[in-house]
Short mmCIF file of C-alpha atoms in Angstrom, two decimals:
data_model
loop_
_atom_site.label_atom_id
_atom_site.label_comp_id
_atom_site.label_asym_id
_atom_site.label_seq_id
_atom_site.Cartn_x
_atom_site.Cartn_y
_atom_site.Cartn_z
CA UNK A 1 -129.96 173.96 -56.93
CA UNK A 2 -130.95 170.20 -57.39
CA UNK A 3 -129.17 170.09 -60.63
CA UNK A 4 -126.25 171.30 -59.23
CA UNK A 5 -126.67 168.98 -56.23
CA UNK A 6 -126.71 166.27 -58.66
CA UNK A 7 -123.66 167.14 -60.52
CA UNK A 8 -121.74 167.29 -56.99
CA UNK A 9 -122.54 163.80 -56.66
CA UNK A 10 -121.66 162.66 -59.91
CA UNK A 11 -117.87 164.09 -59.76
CA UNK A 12 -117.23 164.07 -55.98
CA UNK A 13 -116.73 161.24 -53.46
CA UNK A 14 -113.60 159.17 -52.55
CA UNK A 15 -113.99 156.33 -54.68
CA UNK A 16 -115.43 158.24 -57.62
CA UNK A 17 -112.52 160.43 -57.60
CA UNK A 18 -110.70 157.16 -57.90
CA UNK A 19 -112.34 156.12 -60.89
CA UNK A 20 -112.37 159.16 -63.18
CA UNK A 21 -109.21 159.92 -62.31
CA UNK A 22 -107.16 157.78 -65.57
CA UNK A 23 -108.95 154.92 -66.79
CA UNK A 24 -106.35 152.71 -67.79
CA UNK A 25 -107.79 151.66 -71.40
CA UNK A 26 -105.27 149.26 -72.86
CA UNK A 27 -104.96 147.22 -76.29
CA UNK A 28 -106.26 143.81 -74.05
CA UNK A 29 -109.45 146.38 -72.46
CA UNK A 30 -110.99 147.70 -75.45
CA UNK A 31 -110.96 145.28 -78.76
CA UNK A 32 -114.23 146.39 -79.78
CA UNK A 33 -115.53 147.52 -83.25
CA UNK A 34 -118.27 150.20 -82.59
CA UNK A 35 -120.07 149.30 -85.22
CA UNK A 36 -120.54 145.94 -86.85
CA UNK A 37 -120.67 147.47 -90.32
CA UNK A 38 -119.01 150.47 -91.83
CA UNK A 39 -120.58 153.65 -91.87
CA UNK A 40 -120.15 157.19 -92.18
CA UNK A 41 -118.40 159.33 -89.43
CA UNK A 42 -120.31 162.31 -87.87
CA UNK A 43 -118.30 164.71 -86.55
CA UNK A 44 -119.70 166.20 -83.03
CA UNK A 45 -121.80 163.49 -82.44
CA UNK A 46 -121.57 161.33 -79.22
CA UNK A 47 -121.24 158.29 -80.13
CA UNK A 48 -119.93 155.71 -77.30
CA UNK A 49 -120.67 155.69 -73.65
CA UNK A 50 -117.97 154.05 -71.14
CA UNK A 51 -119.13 153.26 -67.95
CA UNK A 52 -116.33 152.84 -65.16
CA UNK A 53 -117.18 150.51 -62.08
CA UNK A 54 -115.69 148.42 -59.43
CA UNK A 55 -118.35 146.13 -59.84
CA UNK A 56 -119.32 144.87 -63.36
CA UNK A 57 -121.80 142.35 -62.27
CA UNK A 58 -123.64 144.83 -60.09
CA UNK A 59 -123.50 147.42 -62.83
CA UNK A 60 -124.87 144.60 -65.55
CA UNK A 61 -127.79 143.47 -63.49
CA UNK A 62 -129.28 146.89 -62.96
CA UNK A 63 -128.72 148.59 -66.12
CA UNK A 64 -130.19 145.37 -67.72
CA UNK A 65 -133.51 145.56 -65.40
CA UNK A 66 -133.69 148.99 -66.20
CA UNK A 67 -132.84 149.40 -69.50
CA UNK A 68 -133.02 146.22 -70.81
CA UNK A 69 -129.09 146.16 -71.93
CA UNK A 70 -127.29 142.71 -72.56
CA UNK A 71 -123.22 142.45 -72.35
CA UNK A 72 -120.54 140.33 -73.73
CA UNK A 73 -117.73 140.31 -71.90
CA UNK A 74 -114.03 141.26 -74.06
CA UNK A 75 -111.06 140.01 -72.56
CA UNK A 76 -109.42 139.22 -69.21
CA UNK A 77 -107.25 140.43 -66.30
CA UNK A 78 -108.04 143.40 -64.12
CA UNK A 79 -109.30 145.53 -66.61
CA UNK A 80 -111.42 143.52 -68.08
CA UNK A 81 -113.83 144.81 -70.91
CA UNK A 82 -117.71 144.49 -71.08
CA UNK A 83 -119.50 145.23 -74.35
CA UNK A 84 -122.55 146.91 -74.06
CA UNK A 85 -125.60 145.70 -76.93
CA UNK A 86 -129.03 147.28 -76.97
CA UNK A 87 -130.80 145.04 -79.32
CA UNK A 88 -128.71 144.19 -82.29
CA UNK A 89 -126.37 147.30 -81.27
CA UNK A 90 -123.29 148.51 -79.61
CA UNK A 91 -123.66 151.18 -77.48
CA UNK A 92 -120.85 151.05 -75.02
CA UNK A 93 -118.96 149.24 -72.33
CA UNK A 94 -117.84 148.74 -68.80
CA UNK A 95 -114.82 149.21 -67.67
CA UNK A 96 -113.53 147.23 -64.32
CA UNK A 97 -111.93 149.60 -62.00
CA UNK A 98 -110.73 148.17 -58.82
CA UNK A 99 -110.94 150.23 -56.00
CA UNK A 100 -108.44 150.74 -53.20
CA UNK A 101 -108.71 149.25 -49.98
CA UNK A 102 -111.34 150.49 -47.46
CA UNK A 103 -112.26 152.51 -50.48
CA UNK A 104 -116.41 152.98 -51.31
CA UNK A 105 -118.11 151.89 -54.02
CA UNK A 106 -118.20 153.60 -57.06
CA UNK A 107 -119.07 154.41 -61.18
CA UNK A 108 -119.50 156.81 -63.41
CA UNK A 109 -120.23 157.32 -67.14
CA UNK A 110 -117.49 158.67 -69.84
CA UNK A 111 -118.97 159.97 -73.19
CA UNK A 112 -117.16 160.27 -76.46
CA UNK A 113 -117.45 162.24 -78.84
CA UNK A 114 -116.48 161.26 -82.66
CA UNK A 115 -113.98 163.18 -83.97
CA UNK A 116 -111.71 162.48 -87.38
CA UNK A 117 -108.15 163.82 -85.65
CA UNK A 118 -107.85 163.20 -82.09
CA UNK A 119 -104.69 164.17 -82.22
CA UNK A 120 -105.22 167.57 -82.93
CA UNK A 121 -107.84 167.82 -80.30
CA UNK A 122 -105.11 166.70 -77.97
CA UNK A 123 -103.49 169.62 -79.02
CA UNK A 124 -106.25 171.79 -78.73
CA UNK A 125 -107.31 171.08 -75.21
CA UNK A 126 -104.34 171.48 -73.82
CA UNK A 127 -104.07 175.00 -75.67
CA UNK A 128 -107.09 175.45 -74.01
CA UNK A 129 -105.97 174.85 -70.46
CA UNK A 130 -107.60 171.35 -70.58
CA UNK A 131 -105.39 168.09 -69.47
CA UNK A 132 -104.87 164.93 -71.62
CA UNK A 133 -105.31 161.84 -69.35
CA UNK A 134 -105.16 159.25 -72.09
CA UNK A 135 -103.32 160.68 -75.16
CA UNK A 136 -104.86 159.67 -78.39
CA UNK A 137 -103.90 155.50 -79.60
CA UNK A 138 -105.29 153.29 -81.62
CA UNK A 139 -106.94 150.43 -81.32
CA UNK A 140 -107.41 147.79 -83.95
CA UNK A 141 -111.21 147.36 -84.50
CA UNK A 142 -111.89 150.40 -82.53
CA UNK A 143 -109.94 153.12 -83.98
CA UNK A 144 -108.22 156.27 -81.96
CA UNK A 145 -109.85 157.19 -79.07
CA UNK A 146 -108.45 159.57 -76.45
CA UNK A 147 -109.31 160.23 -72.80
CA UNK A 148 -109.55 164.71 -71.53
CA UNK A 149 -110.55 167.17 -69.12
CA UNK A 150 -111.61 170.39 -70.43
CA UNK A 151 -110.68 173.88 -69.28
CA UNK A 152 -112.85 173.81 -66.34
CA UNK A 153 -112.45 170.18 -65.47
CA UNK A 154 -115.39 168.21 -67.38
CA UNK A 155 -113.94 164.43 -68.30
CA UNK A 156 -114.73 163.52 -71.79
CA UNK A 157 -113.58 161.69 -74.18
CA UNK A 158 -113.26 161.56 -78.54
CA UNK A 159 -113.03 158.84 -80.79
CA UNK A 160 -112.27 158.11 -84.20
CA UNK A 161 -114.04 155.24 -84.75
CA UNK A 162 -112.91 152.50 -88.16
CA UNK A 163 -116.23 151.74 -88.91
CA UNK A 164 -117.76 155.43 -88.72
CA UNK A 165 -120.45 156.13 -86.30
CA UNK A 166 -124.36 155.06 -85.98
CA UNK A 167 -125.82 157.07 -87.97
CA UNK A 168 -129.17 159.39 -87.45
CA UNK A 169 -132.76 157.69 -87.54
CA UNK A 170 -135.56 157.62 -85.06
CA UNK A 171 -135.30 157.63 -81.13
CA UNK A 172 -134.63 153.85 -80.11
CA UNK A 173 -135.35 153.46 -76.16
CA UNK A 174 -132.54 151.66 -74.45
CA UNK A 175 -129.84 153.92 -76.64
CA UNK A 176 -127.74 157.16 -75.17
CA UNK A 177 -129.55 159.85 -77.38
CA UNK A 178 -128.45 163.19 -75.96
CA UNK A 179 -125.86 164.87 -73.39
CA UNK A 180 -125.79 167.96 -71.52
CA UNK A 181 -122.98 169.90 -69.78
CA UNK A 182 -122.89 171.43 -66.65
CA UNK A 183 -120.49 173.91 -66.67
CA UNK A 184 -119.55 177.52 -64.60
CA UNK A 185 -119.30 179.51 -67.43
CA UNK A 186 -121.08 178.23 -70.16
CA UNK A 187 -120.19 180.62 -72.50
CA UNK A 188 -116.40 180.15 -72.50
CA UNK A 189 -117.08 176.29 -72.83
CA UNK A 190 -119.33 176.99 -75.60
CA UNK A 191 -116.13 178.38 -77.15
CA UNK A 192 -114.09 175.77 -76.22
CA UNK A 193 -116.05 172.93 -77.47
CA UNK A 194 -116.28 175.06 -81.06
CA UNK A 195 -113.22 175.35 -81.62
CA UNK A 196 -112.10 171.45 -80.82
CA UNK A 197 -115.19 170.37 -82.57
CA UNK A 198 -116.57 172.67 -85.09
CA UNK A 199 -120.29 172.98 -83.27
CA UNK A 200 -122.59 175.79 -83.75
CA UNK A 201 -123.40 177.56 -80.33
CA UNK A 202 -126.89 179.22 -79.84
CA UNK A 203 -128.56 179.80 -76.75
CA UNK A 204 -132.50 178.51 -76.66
CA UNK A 205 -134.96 179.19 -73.68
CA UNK A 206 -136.15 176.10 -72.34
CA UNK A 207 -137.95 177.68 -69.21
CA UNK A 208 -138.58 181.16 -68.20
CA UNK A 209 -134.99 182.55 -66.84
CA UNK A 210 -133.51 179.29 -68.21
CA UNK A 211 -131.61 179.19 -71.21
CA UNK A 212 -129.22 176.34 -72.65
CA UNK A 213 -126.48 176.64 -75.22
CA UNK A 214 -126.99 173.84 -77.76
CA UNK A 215 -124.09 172.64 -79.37
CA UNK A 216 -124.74 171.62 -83.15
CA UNK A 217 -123.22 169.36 -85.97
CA UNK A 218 -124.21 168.18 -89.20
CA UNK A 219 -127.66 169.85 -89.11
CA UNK A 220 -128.26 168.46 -85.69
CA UNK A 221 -128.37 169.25 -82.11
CA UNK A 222 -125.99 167.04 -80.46
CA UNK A 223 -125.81 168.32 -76.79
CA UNK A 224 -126.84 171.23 -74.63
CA UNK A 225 -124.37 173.17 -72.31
CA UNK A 226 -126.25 174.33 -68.50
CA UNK A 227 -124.92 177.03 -66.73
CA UNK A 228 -123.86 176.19 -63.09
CA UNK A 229 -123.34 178.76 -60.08
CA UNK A 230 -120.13 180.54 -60.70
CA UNK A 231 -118.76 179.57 -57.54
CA UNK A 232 -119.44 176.18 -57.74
CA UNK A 233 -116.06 173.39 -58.17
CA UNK A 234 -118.15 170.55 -59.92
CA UNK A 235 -118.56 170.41 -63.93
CA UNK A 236 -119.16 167.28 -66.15
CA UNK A 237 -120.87 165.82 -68.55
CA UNK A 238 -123.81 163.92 -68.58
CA UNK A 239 -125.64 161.49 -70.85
CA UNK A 240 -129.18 160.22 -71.52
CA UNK A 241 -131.32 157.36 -72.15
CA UNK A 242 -134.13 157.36 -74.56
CA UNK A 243 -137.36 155.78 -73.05
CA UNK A 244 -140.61 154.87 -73.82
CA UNK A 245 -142.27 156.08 -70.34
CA UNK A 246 -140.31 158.04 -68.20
CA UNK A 247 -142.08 157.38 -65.13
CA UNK A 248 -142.29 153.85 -65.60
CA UNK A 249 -138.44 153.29 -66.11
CA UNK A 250 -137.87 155.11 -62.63
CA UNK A 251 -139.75 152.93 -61.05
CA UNK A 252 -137.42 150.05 -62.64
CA UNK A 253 -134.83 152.30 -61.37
CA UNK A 254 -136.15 152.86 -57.71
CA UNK A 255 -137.01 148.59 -57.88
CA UNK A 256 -133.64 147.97 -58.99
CA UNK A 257 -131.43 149.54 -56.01
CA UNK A 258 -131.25 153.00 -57.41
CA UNK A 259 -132.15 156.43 -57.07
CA UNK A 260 -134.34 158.73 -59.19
CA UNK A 261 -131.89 162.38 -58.29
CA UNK A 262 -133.88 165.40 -59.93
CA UNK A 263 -137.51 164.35 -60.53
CA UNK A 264 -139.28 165.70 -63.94
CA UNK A 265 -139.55 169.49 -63.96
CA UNK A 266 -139.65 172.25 -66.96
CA UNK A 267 -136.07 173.23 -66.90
CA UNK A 268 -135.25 169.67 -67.62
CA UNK A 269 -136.27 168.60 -71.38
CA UNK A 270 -139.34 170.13 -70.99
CA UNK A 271 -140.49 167.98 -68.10
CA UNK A 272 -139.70 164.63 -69.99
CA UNK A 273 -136.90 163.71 -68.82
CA UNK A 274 -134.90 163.02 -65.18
CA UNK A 275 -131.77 162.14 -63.36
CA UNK A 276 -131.15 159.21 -61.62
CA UNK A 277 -127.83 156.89 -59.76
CA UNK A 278 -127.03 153.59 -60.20
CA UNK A 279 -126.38 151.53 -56.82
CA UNK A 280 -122.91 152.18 -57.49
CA UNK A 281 -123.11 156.08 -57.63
CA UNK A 282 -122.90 156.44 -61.89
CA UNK A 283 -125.50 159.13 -62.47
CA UNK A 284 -127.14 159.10 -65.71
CA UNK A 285 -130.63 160.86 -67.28
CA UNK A 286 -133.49 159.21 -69.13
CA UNK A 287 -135.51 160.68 -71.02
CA UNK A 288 -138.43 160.76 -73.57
CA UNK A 289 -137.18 162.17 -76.72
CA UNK A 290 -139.88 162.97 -78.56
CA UNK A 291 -141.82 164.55 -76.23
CA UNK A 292 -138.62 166.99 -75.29
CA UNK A 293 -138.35 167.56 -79.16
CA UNK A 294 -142.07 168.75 -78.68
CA UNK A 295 -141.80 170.75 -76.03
CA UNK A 296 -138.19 172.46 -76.98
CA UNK A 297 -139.87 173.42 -80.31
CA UNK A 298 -143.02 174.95 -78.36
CA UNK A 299 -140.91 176.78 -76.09
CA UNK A 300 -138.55 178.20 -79.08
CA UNK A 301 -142.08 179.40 -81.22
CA UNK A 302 -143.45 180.77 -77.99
CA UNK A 303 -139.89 182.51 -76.86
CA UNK A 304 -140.06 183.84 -80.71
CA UNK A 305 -143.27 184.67 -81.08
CA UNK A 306 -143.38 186.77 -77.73
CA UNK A 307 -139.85 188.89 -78.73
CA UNK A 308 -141.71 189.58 -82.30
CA UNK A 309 -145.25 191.23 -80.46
CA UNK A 310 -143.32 193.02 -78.25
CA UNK A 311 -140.70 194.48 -81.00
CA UNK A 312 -144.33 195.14 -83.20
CA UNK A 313 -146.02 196.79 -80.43
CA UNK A 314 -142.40 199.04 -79.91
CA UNK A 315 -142.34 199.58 -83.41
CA UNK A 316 -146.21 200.94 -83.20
CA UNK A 317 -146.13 202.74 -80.10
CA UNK A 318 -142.97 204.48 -81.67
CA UNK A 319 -145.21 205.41 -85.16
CA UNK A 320 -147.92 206.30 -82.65
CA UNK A 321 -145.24 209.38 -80.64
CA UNK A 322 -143.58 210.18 -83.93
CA UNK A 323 -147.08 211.15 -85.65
CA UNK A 324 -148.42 212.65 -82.79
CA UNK A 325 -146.63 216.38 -83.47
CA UNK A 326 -147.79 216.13 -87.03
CA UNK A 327 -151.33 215.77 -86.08
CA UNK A 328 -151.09 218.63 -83.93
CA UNK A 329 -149.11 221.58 -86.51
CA UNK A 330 -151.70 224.25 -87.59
CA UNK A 331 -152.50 224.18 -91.50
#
């Protein structure tokens, strides 16, 4: 119920409604090159994080006590463009979305997905019963991105980036290293998201009575899909941020002028990982990557191990009844 709490929150609200409704990425907001070298694409992975606000400077200043983020800003005018580095890297960007008068304060985080033909997943989604909000252009530097909502409402977006994406290595804290889905019928988005993107769907139990769909590419889990109530109106996505200590960096958070949402518990990553706001509203996890590895592989041999004793002790108590009338016929 927390999670679902949470995801309310994220998608809901006057002024967030405002600001997911259709960012207006131009040619002047988003002259960035994702990656300052060229590289090979991944297909599935996510592999740029836009944040929306209505107050850049706000957003900069707690993201960078929390995280440790710098930013360069792109541009100028109303939409103007901030470049998000962790270390040496790009990771994202803020986008500058004035609010309406008397309107409240608001953000929230957009993740893209790489993709080779946005074009066709234009196509797709709206196949699907999805809506386009930004069809797919290019950007010099950038490549083709494009901006959806999928069939049950979840903003997302895909881009096809001209310098290929970052590729896979070890967990770096202060980089978006995994996403999750809330979604009403997980199954049917499982679907969807295969066929626009080519994933492999399975489910995995992550707690008892819990179980995720993971959605994978290239060999690699890429995100997880969570079931929601099926009554409930809220879906999106969310993103995480690999740390170091997860209870430390909610502190930052808490210091900072946030909020930590869903504390650590074993539905979520294993325990390592938790939800938290911005001042600003944008709702975003953090999370200790290795340690969820650990744990998600612990529950999966435990989950497996379990279903193969009981299918052995089945298979022996059925040997057990079918000898049992032998043992018993007269020579």
């Amino acid at each position: 119920m927390q999670a679902m709490k949470l995801v309310r929150s994220a998608v809901t609200g006057a002024a967030l409604a405002l600001l997911a409704a259709e960012p207006a990425w131009s040619a002047a907001a988003v002259p960035v090159t994702v990656n300052p070298r060229q590289e090979a694409s991944i297909p599935g992975k996510f592999i740029w994080f836009d944040g929306i606000t209505d107050d850049p400077a706000a957003s900069e200043a707690f993201y960078g006590a929390v995280f440790g983020w710098t930013f360069l800003g792109v541009g100028t005018g109303e939409y103007r463009y901030t470049l998000i580095r962790n270390g040496e890297r790009n990771i994202g960007g803020l986008l500058a979305r004035p609010r309406d008068g008397g309107a409240q304060r608001g953000a929230r985080w957009i993740a893209l997905m790489s993709l080779a033909d946005p074009a066709r997943a234009a196509r797709f989604v709206e196949a699907q019963g999805g809506k386009v909000l930004v069809p797919p252009v290019r950007f010099a530097g950038r490549g083709t991105h494009a901006l959806f909502r999928d069939s049950e409402g979840a903003l997302f977006g895909v881009l096809d980036s001209e310098t290929g994406d970052p590729p896979d290595g070890p967990l770096v804290p202060g980089n978006f290293v995994w996403v999750d889905l809330f979604a009403r019928d997980a199954a049917r988005a499982g679907e969807f998201y295969r066929g626009l993107a080519g994933f492999d769907v399975s489910p995995m139990n992550v707690a008892p009575g819990v179980t995720r769909l993971v959605l994978t590419a290239a060999g690699k889990p890429r995100a997880a899909i969570v079931a929601m109530p099926k009554d409930s109106t809220d879906t999106g996505w969310l993103a995480f941020v690999e740390v170091e200590d997860v209870a430390a960096t909610s502190a930052k958070v808490v210091a900072a002028g946030g909020r930590v949402l869903v504390a650590p518990r074993p539905d979520l990553l294993g325990g390592h990982g938790t939800i938290i706001a911005d001042p600003l509203g944008g709702v975003v996890g953090i999370v200790n990557g290795r340690k969820a590895t650990a744990a998600a592989t612990a529950a999966a041999t435990a989950a497996a191990t379990a279903a193969a004793t009981a299918a052995a002790s089945a298979a022996a108590s059925a040997a057990g009844t079918a000898a049992a009338p032998a043992r018993e016929t007269p020579k």
